[in-house]
GROMACS .gro file of C-alpha atoms in nm:
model
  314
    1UNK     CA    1   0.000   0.000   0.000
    2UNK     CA    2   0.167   0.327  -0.111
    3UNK     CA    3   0.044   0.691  -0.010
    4UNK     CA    4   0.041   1.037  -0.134
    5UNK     CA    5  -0.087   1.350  -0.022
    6UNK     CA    6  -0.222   1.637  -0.144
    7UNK     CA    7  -0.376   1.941  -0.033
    8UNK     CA    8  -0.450   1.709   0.308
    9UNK     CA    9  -0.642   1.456   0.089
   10UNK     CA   10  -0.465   1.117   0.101
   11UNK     CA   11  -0.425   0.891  -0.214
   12UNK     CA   12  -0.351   0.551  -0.141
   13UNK     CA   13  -0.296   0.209  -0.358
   14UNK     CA   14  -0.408  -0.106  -0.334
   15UNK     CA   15  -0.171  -0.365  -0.364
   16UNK     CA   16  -0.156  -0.755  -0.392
   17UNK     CA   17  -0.110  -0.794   0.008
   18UNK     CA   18  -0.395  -0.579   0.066
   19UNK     CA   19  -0.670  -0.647  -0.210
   20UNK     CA   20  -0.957  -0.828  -0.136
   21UNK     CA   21  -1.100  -0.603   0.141
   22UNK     CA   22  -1.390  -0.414   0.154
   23UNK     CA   23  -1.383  -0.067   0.180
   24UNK     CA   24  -1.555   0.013   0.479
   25UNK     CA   25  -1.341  -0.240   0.672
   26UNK     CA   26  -1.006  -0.089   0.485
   27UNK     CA   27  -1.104   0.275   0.590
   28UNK     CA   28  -1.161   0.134   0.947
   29UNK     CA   29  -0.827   0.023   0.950
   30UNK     CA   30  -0.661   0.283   0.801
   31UNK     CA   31  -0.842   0.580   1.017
   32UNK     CA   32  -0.727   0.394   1.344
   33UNK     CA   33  -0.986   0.599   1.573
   34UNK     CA   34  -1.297   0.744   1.353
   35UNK     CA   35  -1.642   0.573   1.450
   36UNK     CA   36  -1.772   0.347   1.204
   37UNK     CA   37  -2.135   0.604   1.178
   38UNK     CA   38  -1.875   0.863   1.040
   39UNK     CA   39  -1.675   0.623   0.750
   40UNK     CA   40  -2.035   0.569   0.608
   41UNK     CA   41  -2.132   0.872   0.580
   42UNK     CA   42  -1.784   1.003   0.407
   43UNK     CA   43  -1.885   0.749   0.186
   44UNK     CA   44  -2.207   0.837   0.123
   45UNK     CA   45  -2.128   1.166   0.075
   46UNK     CA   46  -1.895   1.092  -0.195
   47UNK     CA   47  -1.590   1.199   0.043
   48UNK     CA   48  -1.419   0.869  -0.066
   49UNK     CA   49  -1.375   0.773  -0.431
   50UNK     CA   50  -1.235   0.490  -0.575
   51UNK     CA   51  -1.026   0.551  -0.898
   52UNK     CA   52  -1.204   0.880  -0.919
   53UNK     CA   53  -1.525   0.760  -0.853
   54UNK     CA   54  -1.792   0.722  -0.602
   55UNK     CA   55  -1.830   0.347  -0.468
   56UNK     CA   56  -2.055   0.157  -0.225
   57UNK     CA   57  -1.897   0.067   0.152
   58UNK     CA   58  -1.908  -0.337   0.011
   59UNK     CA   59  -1.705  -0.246  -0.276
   60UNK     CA   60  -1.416  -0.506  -0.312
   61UNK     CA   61  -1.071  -0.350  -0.344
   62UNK     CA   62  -0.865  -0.491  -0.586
   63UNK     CA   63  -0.516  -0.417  -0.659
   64UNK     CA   64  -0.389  -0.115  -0.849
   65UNK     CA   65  -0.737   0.091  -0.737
   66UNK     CA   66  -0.663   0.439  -0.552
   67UNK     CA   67  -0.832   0.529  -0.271
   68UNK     CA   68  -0.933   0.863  -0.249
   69UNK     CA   69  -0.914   0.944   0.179
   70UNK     CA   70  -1.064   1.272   0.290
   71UNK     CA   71  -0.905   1.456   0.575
   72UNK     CA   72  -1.036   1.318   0.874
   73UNK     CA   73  -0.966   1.395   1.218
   74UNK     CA   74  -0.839   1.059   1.377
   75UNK     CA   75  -0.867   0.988   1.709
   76UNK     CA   76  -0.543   1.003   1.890
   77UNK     CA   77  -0.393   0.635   1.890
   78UNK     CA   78  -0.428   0.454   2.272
   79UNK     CA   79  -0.119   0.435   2.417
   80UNK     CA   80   0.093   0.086   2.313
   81UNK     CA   81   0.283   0.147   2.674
   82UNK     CA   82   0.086  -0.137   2.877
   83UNK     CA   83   0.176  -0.399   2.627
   84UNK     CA   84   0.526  -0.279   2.592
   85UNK     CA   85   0.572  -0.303   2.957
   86UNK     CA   86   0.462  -0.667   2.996
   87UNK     CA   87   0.610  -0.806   2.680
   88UNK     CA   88   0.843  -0.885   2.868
   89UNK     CA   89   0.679  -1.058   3.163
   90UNK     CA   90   0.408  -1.249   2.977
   91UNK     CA   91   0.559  -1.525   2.746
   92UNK     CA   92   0.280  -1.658   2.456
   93UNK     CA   93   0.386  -2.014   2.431
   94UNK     CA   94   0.405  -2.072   2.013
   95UNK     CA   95   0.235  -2.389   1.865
   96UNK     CA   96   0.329  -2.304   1.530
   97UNK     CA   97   0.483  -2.026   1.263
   98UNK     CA   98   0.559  -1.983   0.940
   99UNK     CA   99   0.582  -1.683   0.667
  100UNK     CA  100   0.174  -1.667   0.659
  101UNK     CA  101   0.065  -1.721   1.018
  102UNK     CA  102   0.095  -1.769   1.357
  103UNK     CA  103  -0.055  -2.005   1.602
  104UNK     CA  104  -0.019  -1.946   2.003
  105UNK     CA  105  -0.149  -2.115   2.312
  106UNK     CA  106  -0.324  -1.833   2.518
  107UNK     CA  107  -0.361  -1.870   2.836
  108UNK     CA  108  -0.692  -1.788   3.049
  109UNK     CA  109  -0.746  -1.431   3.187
  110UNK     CA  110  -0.577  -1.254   2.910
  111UNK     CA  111  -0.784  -1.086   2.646
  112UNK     CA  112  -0.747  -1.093   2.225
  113UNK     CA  113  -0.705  -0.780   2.240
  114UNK     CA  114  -0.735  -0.430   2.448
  115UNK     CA  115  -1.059  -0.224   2.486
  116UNK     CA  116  -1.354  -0.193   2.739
  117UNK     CA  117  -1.119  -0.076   2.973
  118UNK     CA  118  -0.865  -0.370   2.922
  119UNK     CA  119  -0.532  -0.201   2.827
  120UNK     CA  120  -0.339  -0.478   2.633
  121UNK     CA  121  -0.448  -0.845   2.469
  122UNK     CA  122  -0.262  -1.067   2.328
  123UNK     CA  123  -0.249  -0.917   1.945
  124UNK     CA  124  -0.056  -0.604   2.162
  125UNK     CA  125   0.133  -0.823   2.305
  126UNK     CA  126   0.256  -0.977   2.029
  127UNK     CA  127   0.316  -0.628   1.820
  128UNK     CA  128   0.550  -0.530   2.105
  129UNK     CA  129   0.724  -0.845   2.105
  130UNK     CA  130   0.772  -0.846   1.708
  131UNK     CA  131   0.797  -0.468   1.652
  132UNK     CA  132   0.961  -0.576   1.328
  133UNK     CA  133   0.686  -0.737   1.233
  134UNK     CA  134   0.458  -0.550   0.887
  135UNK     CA  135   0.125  -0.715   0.975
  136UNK     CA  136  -0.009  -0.913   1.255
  137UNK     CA  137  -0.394  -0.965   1.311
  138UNK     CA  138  -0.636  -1.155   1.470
  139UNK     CA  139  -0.762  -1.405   1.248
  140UNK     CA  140  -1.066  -1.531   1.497
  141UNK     CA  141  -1.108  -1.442   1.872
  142UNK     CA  142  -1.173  -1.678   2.224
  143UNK     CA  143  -1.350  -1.515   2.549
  144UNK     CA  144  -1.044  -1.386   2.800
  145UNK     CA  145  -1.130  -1.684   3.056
  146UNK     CA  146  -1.073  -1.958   2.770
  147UNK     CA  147  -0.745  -2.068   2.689
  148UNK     CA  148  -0.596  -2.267   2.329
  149UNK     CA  149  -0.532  -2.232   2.004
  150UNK     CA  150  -0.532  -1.880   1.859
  151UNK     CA  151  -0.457  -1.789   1.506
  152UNK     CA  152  -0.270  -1.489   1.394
  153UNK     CA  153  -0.210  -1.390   1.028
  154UNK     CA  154   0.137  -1.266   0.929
  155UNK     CA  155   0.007  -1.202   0.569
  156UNK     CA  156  -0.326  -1.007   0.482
  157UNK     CA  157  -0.384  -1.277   0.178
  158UNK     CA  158  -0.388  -1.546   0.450
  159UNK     CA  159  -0.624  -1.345   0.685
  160UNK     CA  160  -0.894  -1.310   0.345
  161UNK     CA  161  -0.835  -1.640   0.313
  162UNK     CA  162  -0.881  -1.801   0.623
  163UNK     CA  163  -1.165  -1.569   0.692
  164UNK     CA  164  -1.356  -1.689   0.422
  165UNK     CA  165  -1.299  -2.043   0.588
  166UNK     CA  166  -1.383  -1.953   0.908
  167UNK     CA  167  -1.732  -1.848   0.708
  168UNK     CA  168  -1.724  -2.189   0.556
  169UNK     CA  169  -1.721  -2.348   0.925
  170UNK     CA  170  -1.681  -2.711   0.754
  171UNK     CA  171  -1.316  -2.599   0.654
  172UNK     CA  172  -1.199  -2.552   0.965
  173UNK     CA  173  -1.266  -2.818   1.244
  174UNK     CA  174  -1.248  -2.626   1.581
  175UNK     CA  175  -1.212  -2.869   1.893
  176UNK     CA  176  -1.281  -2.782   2.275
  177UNK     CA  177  -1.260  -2.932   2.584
  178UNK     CA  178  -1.534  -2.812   2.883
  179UNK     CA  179  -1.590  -2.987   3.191
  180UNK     CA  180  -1.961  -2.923   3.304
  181UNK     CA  181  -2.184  -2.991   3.579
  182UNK     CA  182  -2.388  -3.332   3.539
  183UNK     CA  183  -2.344  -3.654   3.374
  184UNK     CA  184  -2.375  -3.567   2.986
  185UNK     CA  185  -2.717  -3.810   2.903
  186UNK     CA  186  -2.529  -3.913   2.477
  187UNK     CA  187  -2.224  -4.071   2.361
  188UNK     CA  188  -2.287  -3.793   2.064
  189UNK     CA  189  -2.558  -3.487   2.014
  190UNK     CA  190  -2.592  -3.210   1.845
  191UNK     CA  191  -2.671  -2.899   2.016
  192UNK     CA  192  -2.904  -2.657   1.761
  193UNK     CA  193  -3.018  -2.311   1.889
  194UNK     CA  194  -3.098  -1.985   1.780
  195UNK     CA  195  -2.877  -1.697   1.987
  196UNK     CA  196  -2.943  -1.329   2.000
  197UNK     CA  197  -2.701  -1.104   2.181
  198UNK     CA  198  -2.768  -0.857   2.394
  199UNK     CA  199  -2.625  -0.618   2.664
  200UNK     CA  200  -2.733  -0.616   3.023
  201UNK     CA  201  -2.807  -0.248   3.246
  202UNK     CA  202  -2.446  -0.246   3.333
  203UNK     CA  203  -2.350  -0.298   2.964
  204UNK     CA  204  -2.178  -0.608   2.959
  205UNK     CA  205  -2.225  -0.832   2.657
  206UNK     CA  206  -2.445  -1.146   2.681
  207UNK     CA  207  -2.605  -1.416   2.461
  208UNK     CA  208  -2.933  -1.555   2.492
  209UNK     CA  209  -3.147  -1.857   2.362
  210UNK     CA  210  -3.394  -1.663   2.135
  211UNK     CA  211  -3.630  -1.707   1.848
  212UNK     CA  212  -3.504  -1.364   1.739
  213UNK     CA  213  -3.131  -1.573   1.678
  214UNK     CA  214  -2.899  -1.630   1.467
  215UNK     CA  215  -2.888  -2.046   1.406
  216UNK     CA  216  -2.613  -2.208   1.590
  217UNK     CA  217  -2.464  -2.541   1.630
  218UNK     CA  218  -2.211  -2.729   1.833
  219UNK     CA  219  -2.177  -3.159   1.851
  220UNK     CA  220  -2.087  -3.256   2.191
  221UNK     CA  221  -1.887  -3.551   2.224
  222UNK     CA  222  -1.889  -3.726   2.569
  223UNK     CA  223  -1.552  -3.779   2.729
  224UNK     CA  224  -1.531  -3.896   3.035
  225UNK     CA  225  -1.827  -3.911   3.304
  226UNK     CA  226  -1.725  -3.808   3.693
  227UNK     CA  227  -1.956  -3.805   3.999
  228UNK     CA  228  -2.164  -3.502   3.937
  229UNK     CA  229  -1.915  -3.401   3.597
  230UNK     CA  230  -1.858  -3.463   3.259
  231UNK     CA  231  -1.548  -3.378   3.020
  232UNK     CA  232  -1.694  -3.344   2.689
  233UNK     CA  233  -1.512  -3.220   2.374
  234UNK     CA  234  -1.731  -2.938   2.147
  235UNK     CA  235  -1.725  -2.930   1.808
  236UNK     CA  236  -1.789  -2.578   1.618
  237UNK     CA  237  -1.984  -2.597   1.357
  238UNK     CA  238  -2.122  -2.202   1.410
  239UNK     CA  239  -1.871  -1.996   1.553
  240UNK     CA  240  -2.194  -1.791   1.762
  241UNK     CA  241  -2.022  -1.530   2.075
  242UNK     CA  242  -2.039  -1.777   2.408
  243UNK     CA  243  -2.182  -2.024   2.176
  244UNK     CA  244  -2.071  -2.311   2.361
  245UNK     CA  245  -2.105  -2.125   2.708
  246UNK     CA  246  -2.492  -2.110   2.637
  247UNK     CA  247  -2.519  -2.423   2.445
  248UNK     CA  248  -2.420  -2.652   2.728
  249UNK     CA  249  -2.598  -2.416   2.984
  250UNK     CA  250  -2.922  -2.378   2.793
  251UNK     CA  251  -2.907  -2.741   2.781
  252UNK     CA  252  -2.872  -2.797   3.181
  253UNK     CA  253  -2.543  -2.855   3.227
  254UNK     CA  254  -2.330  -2.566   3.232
  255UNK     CA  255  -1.963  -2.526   3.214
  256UNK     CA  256  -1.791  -2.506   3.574
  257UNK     CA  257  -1.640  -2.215   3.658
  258UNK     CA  258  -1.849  -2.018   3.436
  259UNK     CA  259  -1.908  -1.662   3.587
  260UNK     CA  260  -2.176  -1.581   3.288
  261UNK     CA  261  -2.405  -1.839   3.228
  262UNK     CA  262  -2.272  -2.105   3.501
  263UNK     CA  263  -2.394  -2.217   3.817
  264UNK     CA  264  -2.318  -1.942   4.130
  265UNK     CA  265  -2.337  -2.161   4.380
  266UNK     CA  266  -2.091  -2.429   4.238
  267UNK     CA  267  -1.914  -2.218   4.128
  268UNK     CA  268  -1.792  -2.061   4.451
  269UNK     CA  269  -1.753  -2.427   4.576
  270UNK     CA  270  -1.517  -2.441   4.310
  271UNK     CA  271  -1.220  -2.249   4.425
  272UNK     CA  272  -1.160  -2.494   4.725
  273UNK     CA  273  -1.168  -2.812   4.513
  274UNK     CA  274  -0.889  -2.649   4.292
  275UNK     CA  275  -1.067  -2.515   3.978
  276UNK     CA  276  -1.005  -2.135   3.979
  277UNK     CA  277  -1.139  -2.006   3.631
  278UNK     CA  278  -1.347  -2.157   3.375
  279UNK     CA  279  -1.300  -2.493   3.258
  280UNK     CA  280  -1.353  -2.436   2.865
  281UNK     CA  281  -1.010  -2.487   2.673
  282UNK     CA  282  -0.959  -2.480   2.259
  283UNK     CA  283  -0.784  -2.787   2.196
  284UNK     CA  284  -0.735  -2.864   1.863
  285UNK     CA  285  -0.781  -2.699   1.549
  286UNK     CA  286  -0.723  -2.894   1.209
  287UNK     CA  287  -0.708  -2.721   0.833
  288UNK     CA  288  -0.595  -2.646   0.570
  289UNK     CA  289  -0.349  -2.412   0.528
  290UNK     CA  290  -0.414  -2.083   0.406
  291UNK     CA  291  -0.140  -2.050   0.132
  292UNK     CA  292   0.025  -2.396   0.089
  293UNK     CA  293  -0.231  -2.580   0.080
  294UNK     CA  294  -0.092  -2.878   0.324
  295UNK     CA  295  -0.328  -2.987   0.577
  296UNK     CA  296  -0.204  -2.860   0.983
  297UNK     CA  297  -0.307  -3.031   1.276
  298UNK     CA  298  -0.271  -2.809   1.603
  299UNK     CA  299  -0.331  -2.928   1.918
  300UNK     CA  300  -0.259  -2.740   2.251
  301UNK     CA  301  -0.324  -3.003   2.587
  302UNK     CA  302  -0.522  -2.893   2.874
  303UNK     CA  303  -0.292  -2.633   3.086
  304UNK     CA  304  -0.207  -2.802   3.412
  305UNK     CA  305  -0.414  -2.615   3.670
  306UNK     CA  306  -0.733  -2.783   3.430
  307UNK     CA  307  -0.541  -3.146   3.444
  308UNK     CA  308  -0.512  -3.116   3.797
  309UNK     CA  309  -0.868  -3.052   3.888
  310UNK     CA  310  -0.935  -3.380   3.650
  311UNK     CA  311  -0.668  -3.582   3.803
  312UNK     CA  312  -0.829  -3.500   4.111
  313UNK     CA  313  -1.221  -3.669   3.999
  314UNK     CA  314  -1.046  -3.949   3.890
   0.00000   0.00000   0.00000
């Protein structure tokens, strides 16, 4: 991408690496700060052209167009301090890297990324630690409180692309593990619901079994059966916010540990028995990768403080 100005109007060109985005999402990342309400209505208003002429916010870019970028005041950019400061405390354990991607282990209790008065996630983290690096972005996202797999695109060709298999969820098989409370009744099931976000008085963001939904679906595979527990390993086959949180608790049997949609008076049991944060962990991950072609299998074990509490039921 290449930029020139003139008379404070910016000019900027498409190139291979960043074709195949649309334009509203490429002016949201390239005015770091402006509300989304405002890019539309530049738009609309004919603010933005594309190779001299007006175009629609779903416009595809494709490579060689020039972007015609009002001036815009931009919000000044948060502060990259935080991150800075513990990139050097908090180590992201690697599963696998190459030229296109990234894949890390996160652990629990550390956000994707910052926002909502968290200061740092793990995408800051990883742009301080790799300040050499061009591009690095979150290719999907997991709640702070679950730990696994986590992709990160090096390239923005292999973001497009695994983004459009993330759409096609029967490209990418997405495995976790979630130890809930009750004996799981099936071997097998699948789990079909309709969710509808929502946000509660205080403004905290919650999902909700509703006719009003959006379709979602998870197979739960049965484990291993405790006294009073069950291990089961959740297949994605919608990748719905808290969709497995609400799956398994909409079906009675939520997911210990869970301070959302869990049970409050297991949960503070919990502590004591030695389960301190929610027991919901991305496991494995199998595709196919986003440039090469060759098939990856990723697979991140339970961290030990969830072995423990199920060495401890056996």
């Amino acid at each position: 991408m290449t930029e020139t100005s003139k008379a404070s109007v910016t000019f900027v060109e498409i190139t291979e690496e960043t074709a195949g985005q649309r334009l509203d999402n490429f002016l949201l990342r390239h005015l770091k700060g402006v509300p989304k309400s405002h890019i539309y209505r530049i738009v609309r208003a004919g603010e933005v052209r594309v190779n001299k002429g007006r175009a629609d916010v779903t416009r595809k870019l494709e490579a060689g167009d020039v972007v015609r970028v009002p001036p815009v005041r931009v919000a000044e950019k948060p502060s990259n301090a935080p991150a800075e400061a513990a990139s050097g405390q908090v180590e992201l354990e690697v599963l696998f890297e190459d030229d296109a991607l990234i894949a890390i282990n996160k652990p629990s209790g550390i956000a994707v990324h910052g926002g909502s008065g968290i200061s740092f996630g793990v995408i800051e983290l990883m742009r301080a630690q790799r300040p050499q690096a061009k591009f690095l972005e979150l290719v999907h996202r997991l709640d702070r409180d679950t730990s696994g797999i986590l992709l990160i695109a090096k390239k923005r060709s292999a973001l497009v692309k695994l983004h459009e298999m993330l759409r096609d969820n029967h490209q990418i098989d997405k495995r976790y593990l979630a130890m809930v409370k009750g004996v799981w009744p099936e071997p097998r099931s699948h789990v079909k619901f309709k969710l509808l976000k929502y946000e509660t008085p205080d403004g905290e963001r919650r999902v909700k079994k509703s006719a009003d939904g959006l379709t979602s679906h998870t197979v739960v595979n049965r484990r291993q059966s405790f006294a009073g527990a069950s291990l089961l390993e959740c297949e994605l086959k919608t990748g719905r916010t808290h969709q497995i949180r609400v799956h398994l608790a909409e079906s009675g049997y939520p997911i210990l540990g869970d301070d959302k949609y869990g049970d409050p008076v297991l949960n503070r049991q919990l502590p004591r028995a030695g389960l301190k944060r929610l027991f919901l962990h991305a496991w494995r991950l199998t595709l196919i990768h986003p440039l090469s072609g060759d098939k990856l299998e990723l697979e991140a074990p339970l961290p030990k403080e969830l072995q423990s509490y199920v060495d401890t039921l056996n």
